[in-house]
Short mmCIF file of C-alpha atoms in Angstrom, two decimals:
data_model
loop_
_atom_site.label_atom_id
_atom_site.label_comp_id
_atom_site.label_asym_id
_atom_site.label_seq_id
_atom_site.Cartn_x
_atom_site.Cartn_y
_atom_site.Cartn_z
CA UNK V 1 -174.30 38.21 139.72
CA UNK V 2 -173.96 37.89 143.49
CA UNK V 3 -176.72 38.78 145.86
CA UNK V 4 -175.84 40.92 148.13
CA UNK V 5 -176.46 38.96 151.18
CA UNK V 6 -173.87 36.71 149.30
CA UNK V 7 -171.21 39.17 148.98
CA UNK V 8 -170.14 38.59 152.69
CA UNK V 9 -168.78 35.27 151.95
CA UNK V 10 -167.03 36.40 148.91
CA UNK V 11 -165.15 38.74 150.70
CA UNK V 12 -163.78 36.58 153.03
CA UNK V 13 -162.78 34.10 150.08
CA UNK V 14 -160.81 37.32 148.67
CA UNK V 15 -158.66 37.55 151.70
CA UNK V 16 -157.45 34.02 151.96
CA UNK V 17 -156.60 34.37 148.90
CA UNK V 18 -154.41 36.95 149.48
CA UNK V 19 -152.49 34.55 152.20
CA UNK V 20 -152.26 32.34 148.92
CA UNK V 21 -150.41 35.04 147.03
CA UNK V 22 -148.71 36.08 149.98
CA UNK V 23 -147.10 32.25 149.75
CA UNK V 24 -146.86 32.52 146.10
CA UNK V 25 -145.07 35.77 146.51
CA UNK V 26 -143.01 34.33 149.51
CA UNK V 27 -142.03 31.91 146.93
CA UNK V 28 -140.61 33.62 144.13
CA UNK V 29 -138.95 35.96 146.04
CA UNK V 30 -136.72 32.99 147.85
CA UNK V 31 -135.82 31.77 144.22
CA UNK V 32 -132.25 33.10 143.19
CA UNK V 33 -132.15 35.68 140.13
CA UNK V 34 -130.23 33.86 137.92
CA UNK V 35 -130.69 30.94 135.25
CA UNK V 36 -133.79 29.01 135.11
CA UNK V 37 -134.87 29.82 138.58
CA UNK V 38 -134.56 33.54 138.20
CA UNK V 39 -136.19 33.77 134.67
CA UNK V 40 -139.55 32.20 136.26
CA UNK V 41 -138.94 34.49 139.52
CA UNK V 42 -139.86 37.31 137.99
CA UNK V 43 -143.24 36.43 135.64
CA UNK V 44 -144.67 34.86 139.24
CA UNK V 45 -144.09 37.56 141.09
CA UNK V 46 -145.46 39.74 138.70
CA UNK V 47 -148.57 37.51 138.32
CA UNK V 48 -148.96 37.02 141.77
CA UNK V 49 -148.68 41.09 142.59
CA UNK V 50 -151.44 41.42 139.13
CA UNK V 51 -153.56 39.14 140.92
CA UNK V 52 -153.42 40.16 144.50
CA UNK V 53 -154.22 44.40 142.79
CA UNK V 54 -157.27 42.84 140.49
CA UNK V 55 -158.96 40.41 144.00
CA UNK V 56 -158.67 43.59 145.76
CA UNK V 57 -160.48 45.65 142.88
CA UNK V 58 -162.96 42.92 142.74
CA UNK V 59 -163.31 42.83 146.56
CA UNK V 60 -164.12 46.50 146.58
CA UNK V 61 -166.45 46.29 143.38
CA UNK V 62 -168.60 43.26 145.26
CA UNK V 63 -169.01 45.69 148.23
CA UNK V 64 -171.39 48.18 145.54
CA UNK V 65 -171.08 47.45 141.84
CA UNK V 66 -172.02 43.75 141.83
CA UNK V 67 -171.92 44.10 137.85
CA UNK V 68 -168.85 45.35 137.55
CA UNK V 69 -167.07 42.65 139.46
CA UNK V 70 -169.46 39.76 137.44
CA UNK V 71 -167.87 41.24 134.45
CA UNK V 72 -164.50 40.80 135.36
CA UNK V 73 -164.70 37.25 136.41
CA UNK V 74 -163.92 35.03 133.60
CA UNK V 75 -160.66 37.25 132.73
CA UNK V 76 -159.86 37.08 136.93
CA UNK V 77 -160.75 33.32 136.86
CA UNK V 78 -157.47 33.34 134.41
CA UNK V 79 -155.64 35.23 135.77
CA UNK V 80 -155.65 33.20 139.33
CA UNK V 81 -155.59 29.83 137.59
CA UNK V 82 -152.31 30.75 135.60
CA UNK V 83 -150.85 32.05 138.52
CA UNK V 84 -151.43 29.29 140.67
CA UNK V 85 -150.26 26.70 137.34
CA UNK V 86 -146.93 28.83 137.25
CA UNK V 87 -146.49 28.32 140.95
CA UNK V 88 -146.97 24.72 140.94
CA UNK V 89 -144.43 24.36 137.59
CA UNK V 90 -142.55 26.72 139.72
CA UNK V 91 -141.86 24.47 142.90
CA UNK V 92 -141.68 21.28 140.90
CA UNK V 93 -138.87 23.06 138.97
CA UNK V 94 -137.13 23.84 141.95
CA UNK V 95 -137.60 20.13 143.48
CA UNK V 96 -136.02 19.03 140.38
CA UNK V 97 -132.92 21.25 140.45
CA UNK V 98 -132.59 19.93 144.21
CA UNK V 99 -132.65 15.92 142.85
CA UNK V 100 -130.81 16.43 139.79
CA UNK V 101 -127.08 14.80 140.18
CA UNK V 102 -128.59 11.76 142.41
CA UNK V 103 -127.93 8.46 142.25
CA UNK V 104 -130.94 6.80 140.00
CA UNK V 105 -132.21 10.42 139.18
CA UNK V 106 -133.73 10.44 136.01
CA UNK V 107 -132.22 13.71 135.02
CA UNK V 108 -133.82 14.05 131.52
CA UNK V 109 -136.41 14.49 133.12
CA UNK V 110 -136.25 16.68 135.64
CA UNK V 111 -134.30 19.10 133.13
CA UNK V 112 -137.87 18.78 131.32
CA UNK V 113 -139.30 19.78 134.32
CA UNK V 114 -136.79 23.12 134.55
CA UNK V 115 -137.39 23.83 130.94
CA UNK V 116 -141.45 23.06 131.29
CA UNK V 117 -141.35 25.84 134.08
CA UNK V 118 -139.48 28.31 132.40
CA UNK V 119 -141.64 28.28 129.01
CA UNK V 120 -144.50 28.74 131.13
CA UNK V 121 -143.49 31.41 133.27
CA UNK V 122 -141.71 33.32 130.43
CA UNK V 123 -144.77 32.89 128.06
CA UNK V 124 -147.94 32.18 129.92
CA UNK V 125 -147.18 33.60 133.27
CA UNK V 126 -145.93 36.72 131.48
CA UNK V 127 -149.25 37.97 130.17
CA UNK V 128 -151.20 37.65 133.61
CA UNK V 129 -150.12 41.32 134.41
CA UNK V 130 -152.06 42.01 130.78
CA UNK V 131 -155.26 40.27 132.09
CA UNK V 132 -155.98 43.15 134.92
CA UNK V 133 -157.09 46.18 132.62
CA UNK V 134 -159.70 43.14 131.13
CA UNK V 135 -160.69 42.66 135.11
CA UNK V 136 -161.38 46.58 135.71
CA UNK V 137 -162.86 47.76 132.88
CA UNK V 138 -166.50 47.30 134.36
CA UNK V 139 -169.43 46.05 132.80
CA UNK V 140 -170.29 49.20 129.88
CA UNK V 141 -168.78 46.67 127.04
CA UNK V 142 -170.99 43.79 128.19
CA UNK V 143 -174.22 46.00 127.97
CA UNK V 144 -173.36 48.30 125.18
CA UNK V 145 -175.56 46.36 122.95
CA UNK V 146 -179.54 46.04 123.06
CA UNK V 147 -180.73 42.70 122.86
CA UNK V 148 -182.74 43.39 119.37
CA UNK V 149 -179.24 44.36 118.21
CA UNK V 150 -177.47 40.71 119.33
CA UNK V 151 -180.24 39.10 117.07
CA UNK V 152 -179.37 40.84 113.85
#
């Protein structure tokens, strides 16, 4: 939980993270819609629009239900870490496409690179969108048992 006099700093953590996924967003929407390129454009922009909707939520929840926002965490922590992986895979993909067909490039492996990229965005990145109702559902699931009823 965050104390309150805490929550201040959190906030402003929130919105520079949403310049992040602004860039992330930037990003994927520059990447054409076709092939390789296009099947990871559209898992990171989903992810990144999942996780700029669930900082908001928990920007707003930090402001007066402290719990709520706690709860979400770990599933938010997830969310922003895959996103952020998929970007990264994302631009290394596209660096790759750019050097393939040099002289010296090692072109087995930057098509691993591609193909790295696009498994991840097509089945990691994919289920980042999933990971928001897990962020909002508040903290009634988390205290819905006593604690003489977690010892039995």
């Amino acid at each position: 939980f965050v104390p309150r006099d805490q929550a201040g700093g959190y906030s402003q953590l929130f919105r520079r993270l949403e310049r992040w996924l602004a860039e992330i967003t930037g990003f994927a929407a520059g990447l054409p819609d076709k092939g390789a390129l296009g099947a990871i454009k559209r898992p990171l922009a989903a992810a990144a629009e999942a996780v700029g909707a669930a900082s908001r939520w928990l920007g707003e929840q930090l402001a007066g239900d402290v719990a709520a926002a706690a709860a979400g965490a770990t599933p938010y922590l997830r969310m922003l870490a895959t996103t952020v992986g998929g970007f990264l895979l994302a631009r290394g993909a596209l660096a790759a496409m750019r050097l393939r067909g040099e002289e010296g490039a090692d072109n087995a492996f930057l098509d691993a690179r591609v193909v790295t990229a696009q498994f991840f965005a097509e089945q990691i990145l994919s289920q980042v969108p999933a990971l928001a109702a897990q962020v909002t559902a508040g903290e009634q699931m988390l205290f819905a048992l006593d604690p003489e009823q977690l010892a039995v």
